[in-house]
CSV table of C-alpha atoms in Angstrom, one decimal:
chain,number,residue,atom,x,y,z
A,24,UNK,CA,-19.7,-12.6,-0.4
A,25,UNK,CA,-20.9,-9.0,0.6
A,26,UNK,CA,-21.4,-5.9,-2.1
A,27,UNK,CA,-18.6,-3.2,-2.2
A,28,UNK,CA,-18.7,-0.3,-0.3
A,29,UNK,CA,-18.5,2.1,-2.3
A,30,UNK,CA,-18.8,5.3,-0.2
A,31,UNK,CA,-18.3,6.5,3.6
A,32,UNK,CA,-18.6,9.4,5.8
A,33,UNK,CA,-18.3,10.8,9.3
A,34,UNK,CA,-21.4,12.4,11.3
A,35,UNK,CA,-19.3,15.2,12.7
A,36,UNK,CA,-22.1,16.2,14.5
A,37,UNK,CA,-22.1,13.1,16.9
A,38,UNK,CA,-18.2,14.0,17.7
A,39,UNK,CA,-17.3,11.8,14.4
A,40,UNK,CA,-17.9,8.7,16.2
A,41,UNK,CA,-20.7,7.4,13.5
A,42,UNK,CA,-20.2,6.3,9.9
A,43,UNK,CA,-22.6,5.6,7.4
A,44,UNK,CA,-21.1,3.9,4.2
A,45,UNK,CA,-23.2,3.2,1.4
A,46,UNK,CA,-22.7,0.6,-1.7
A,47,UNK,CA,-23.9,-1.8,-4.6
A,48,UNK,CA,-26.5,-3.7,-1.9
A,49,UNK,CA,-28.2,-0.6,-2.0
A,50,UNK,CA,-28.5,-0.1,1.9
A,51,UNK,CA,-27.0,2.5,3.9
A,52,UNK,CA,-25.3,1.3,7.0
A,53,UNK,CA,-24.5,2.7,10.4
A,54,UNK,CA,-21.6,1.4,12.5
A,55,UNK,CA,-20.4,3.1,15.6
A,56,UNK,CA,-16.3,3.4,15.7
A,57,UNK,CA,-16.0,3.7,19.0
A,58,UNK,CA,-17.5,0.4,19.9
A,59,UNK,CA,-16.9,-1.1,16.6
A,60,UNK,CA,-20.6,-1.9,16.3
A,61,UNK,CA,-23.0,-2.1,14.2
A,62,UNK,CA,-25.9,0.5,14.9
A,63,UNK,CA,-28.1,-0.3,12.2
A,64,UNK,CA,-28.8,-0.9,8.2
A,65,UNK,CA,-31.8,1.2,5.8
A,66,UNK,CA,-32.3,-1.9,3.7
A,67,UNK,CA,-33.1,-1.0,0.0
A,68,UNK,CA,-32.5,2.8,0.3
A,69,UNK,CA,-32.2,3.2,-3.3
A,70,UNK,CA,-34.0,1.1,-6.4
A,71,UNK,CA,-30.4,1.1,-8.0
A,72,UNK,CA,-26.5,0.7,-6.4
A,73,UNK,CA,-25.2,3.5,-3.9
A,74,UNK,CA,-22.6,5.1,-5.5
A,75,UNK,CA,-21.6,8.0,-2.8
A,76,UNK,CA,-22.9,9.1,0.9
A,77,UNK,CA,-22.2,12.8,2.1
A,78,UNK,CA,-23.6,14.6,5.5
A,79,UNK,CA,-25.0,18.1,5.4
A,80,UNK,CA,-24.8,19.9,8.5
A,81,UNK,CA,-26.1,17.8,11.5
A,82,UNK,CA,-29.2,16.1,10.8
A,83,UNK,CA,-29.4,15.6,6.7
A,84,UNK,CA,-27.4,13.1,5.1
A,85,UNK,CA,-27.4,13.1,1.2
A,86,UNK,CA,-27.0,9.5,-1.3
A,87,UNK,CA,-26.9,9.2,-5.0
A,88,UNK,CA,-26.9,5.9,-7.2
A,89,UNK,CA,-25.9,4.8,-10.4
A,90,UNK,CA,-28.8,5.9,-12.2
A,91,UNK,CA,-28.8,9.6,-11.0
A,92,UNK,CA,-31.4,9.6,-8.0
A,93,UNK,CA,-30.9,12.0,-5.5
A,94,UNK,CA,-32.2,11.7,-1.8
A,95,UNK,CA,-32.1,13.4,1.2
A,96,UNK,CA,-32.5,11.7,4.7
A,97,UNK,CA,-32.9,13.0,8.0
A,98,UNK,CA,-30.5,10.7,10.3
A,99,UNK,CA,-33.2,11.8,13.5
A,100,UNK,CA,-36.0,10.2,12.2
A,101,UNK,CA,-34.3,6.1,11.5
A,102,UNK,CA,-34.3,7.0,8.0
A,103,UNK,CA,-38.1,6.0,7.8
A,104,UNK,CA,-38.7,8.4,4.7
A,105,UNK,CA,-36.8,10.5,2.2
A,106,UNK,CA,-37.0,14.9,3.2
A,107,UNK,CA,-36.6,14.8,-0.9
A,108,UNK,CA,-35.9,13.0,-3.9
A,109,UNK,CA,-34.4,14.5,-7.1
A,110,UNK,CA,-34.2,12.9,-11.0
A,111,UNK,CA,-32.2,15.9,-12.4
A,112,UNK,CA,-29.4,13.5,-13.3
A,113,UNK,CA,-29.3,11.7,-16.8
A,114,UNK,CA,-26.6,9.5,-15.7
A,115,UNK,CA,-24.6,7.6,-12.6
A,116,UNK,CA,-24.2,10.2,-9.1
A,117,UNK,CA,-20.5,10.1,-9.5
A,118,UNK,CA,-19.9,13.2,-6.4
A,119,UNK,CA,-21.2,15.0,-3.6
A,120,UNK,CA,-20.0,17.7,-2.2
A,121,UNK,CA,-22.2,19.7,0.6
A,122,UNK,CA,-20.7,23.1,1.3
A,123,UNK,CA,-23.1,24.2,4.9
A,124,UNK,CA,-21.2,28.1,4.6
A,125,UNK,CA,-22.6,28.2,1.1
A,126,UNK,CA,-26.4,26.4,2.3
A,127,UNK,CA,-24.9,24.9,-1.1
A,128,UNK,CA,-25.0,20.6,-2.1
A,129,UNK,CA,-22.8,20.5,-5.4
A,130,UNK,CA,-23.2,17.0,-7.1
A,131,UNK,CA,-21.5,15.7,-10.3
A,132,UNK,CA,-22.7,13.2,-12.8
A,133,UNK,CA,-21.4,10.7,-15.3
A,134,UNK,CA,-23.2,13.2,-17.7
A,135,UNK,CA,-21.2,15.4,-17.6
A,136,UNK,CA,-23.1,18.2,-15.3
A,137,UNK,CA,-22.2,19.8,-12.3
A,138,UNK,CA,-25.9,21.3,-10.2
A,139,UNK,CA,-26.3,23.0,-7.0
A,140,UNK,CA,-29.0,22.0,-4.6
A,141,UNK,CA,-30.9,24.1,-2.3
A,142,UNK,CA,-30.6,21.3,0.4
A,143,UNK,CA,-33.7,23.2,2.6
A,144,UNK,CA,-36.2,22.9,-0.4
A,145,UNK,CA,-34.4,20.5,-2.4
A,146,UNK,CA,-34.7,22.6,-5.7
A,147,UNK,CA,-32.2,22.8,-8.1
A,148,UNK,CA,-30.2,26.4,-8.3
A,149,UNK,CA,-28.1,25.9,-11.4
A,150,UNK,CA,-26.7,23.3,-13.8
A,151,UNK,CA,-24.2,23.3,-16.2
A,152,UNK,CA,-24.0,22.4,-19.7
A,153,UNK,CA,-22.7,18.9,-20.2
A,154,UNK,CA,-19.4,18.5,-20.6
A,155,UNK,CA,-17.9,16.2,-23.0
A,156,UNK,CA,-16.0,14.5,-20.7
A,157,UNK,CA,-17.7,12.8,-17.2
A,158,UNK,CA,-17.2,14.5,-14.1
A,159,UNK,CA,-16.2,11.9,-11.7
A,160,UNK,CA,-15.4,14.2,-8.6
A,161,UNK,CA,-15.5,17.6,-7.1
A,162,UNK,CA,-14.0,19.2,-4.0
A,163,UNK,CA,-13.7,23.2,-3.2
A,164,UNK,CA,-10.9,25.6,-2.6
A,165,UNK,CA,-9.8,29.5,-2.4
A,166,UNK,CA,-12.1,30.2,0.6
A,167,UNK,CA,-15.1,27.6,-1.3
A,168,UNK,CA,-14.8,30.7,-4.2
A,169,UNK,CA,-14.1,28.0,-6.9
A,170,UNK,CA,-15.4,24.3,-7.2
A,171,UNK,CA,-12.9,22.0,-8.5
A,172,UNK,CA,-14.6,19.1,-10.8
A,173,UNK,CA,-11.9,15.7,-12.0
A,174,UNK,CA,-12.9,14.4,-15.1
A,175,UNK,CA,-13.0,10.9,-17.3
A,176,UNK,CA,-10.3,13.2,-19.4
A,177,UNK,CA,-8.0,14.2,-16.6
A,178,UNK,CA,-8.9,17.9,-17.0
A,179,UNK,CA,-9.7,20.0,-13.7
A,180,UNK,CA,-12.9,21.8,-15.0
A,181,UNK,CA,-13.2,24.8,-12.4
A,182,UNK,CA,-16.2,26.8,-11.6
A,183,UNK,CA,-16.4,30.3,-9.8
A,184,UNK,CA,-18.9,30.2,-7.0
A,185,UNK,CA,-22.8,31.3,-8.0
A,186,UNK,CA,-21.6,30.7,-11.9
A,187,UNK,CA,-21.9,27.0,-12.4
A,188,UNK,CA,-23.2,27.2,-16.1
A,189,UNK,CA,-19.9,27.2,-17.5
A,190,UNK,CA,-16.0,26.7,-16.4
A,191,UNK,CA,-14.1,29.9,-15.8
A,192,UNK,CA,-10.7,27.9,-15.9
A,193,UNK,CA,-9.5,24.6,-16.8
A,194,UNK,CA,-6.1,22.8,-15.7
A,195,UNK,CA,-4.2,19.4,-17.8
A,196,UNK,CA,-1.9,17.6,-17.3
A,197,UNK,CA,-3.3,14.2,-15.6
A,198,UNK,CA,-2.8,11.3,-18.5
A,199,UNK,CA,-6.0,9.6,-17.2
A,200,UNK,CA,-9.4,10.2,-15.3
A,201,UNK,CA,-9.2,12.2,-12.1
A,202,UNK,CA,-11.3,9.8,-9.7
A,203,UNK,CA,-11.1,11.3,-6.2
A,204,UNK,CA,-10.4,14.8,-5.2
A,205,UNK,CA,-9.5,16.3,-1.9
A,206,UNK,CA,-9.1,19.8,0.0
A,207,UNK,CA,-5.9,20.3,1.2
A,208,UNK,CA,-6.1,24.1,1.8
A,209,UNK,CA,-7.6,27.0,0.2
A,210,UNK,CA,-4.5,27.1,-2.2
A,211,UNK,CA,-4.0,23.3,-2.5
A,212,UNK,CA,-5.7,20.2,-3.2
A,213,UNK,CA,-5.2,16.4,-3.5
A,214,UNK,CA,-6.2,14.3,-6.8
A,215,UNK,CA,-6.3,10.3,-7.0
A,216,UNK,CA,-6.0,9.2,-10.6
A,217,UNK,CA,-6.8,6.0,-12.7
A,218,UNK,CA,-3.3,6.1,-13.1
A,219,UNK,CA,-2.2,4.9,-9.4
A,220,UNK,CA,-0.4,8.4,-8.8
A,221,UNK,CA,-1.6,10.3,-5.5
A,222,UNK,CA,-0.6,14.0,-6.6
A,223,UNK,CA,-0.5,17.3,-4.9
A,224,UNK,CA,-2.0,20.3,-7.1
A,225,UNK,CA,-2.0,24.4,-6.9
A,226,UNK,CA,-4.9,25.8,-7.8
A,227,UNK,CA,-5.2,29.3,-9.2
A,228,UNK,CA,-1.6,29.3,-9.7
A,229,UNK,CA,-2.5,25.7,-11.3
A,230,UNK,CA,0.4,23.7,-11.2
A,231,UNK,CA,1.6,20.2,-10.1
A,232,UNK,CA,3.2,20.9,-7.3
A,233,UNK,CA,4.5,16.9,-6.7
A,234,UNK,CA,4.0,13.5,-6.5
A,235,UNK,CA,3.3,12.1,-3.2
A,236,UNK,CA,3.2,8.7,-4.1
A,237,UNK,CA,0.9,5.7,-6.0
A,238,UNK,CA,-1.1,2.5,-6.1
A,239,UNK,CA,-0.5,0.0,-8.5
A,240,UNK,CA,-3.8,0.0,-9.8
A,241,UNK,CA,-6.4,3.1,-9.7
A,242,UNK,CA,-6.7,5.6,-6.7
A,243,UNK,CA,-10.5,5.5,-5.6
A,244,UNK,CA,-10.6,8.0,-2.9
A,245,UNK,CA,-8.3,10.3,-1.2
A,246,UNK,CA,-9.0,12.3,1.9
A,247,UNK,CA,-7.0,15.0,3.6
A,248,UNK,CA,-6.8,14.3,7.5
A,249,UNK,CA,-8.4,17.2,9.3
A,250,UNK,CA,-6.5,17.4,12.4
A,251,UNK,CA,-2.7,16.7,11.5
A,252,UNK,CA,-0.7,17.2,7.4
A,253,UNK,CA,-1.7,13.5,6.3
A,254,UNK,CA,-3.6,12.6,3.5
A,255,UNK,CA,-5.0,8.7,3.0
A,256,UNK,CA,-5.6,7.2,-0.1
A,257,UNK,CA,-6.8,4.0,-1.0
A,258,UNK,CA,-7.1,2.1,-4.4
A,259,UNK,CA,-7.6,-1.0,-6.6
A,260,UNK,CA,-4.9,-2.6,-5.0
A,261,UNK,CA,-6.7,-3.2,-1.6
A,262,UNK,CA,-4.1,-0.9,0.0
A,263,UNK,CA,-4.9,1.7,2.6
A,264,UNK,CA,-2.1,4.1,2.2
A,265,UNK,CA,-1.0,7.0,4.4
A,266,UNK,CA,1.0,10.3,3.2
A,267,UNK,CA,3.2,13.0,5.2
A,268,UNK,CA,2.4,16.1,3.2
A,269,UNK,CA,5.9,17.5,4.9
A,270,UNK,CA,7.7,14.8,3.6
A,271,UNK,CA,10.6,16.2,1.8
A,272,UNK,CA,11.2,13.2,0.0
A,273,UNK,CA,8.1,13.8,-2.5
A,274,UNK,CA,8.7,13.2,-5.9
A,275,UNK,CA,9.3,16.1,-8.6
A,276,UNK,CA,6.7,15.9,-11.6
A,277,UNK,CA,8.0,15.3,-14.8
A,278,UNK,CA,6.4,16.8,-17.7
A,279,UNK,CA,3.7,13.7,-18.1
A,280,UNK,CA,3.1,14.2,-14.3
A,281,UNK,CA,4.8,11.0,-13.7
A,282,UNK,CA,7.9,10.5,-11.3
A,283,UNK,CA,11.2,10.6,-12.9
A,284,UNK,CA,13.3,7.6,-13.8
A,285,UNK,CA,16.4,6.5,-11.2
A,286,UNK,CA,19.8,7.8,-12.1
A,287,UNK,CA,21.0,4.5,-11.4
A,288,UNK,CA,18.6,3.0,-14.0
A,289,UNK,CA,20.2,5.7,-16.8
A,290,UNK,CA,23.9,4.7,-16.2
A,291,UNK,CA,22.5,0.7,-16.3
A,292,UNK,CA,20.6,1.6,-19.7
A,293,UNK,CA,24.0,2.7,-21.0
A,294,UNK,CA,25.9,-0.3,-19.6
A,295,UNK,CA,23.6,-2.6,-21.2
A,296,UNK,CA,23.7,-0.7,-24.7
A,297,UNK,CA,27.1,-1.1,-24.6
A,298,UNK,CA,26.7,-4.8,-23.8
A,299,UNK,CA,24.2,-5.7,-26.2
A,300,UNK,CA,26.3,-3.8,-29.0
A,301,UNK,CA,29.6,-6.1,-27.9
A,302,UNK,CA,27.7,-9.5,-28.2
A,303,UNK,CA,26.4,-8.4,-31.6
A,304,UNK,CA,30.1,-8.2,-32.5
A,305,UNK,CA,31.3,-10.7,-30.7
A,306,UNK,CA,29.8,-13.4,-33.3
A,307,UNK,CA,27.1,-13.4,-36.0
A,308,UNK,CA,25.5,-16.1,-34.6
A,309,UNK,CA,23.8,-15.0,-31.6
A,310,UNK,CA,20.5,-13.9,-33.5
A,311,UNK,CA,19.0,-10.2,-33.2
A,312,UNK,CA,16.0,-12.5,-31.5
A,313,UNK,CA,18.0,-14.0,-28.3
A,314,UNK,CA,19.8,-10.5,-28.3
A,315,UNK,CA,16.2,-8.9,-27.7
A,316,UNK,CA,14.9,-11.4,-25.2
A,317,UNK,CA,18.0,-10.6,-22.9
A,318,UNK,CA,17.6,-6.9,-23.4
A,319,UNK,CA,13.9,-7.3,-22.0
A,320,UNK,CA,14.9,-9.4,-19.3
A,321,UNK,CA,17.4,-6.9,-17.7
A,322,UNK,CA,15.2,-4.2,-18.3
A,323,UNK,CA,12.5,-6.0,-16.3
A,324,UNK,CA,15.1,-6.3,-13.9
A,325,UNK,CA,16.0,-2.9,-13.5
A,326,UNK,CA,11.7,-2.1,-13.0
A,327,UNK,CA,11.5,-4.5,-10.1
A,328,UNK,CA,14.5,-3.2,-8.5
A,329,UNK,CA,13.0,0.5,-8.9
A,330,UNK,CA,9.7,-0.7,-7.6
A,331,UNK,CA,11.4,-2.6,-4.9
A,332,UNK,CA,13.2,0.5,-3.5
A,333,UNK,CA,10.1,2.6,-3.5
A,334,UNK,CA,7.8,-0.4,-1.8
A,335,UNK,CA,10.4,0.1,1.0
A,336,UNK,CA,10.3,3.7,1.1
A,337,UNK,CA,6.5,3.6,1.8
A,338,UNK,CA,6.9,0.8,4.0
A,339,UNK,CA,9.2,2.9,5.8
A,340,UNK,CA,7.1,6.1,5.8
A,341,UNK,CA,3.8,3.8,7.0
A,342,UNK,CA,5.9,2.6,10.1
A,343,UNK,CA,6.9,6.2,11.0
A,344,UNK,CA,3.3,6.8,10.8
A,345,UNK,CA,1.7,4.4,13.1
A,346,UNK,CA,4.9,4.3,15.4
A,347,UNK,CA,3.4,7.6,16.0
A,348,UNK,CA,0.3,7.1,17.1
């Protein structure tokens, strides 16, 4: 069988038709969408697995492994040799975001650090102190003035432009790691979670502004189309899943962040109660054991019926989707 891919991204540059994609064989590989072909493969890239592929500006395209290297490739030149190499990182490249306004490439690391690159001299600018927690991802917002990091504690650690060293805000509320992050607008981004949950997030306000739907399994990467109000998400559960941000029918957090339980399944909780209490008085021997089992059983019930209806619901939402296309 093939390695994972771990990584991908677009060369905008050549009208987006080009993706490189990146992963645990340790090669970076070029395929052509437009002709679904395969353009060509830079065989042992790294000493160590790929972990994530970004392109600054037109001609540099930036990878980083599992045991912190850094390198810079120019994409003109058949990726013969590295522009630079960097070792800053005590741990796995877990981000990279290049920000070409800001001749700014911000990359986090299972250490714990976020650093700025000079991408032209491939110098280091600034690094934080390590953070307790891991920072798994990063993405901007308000006009690239603050650089959102999602951690291995489901904190947003944010950092004001030109003052990486330390946080100048932080925002909880996610019950598990913060995996993926994505810019949604300059107000507004998208987090994936270990938890399966695809949320929608104010920043600056910070608040959780809804739910727009989950995996069942972790979200690994979310990504906010550029040209129309879709975001895609993908996750442990092989799914490839595709969001309407106008979608009225997005979920309302709950104060763990998580979407709220049916009505139905309130009124059914009640009617079972009663239930359960009536066949404990009906005779004393039906033992508290058999009573339990059959009180777990309808409960399973009522979860597959709840995860039923919302299977449908996406099902429903994907079809609108592609109809559409």
């Amino acid at each position: 069988a093939g390695a994972s891919t771990r990584s991908i991204c677009f060369d905008d540059a050549k009208g987006g038709d080009t993706i490189y994609s990146v992963g645990a064989d340790r090669a970076i590989s070029i395929v052509d969408v437009e002709n679904l072909s395969n353009k060509g493969c830079k065989k042992e890239a790294h000493r160590y697995p790929i972990n994530v592929v970004a392109m600054y500006e037109e001609h540099m395209l930036i990878t980083g492994d599992e045991e912190g290297y850094l390198n810079a490739w120019d994409v003109r030149s058949g990726f013969k040799t590295t522009i630079w190499n960097m070792e800053e990182h005590g741990d796995f490249v877990s981000d990279i975001k290049c920000v070409a306004e800001r001749k700014t490439i911000l990359v986090t690391s299972g250490d714990g650090t976020l650093t700025s690159y000079d991408p032209r001299k491939g110098k280091v600018m600034t690094m934080c102190e390590p953070m307790e927690s891991e920072l798994l991802s990063i993405t901007i917002a308000k006009n690239t003035n603050i650089a959102v990091c999602g951690s291995s504690s489901g904190a947003l650690e944010m950092f004001k432009w030109g003052v990486f060293g330390v946080p100048c805000d932080r925002f909880v509320g996610h019950p598990e790691s913060i995996d993926t992050l994505a810019t949604v607008d300059q107000d507004t981004i998208c987090s994936g979670s270990m938890d399966g949950l695809v949320r929608i997030l104010s920043i600056q306000p910070n608040k959780c502004i809804g739910v727009l739907g989950e995996h069942q399994g972790a979200v690994t990467c979310v990504r906010k189309s550029p040209n129309t109000d879709r975001v895609i998400s993908c996750g442990d559960d092989g799914c490839l899943r595709v969001w309407d941000l106008n979608d009225d029918s997005k979920e309302e957090p709950t104060s763990s962040s998580n979407p709220p339980p049916e009505e139905d399944g309130d009124d059914d909780d009640d009617d079972d109660d009663d239930d359960d209490s009536d066949d404990d008085d009906d005779s004393d021997e039906v033992p508290a054991k058999s009573s339990r089992k059959r009180k777990k059983k309808k409960q399973k019930q009522r979860v597959e019926t709840a995860q039923s209806q919302k299977a449908a619901k996406r099902s429903k939402a994907e079809r609108k989707f592609f109809d559409g296309l």
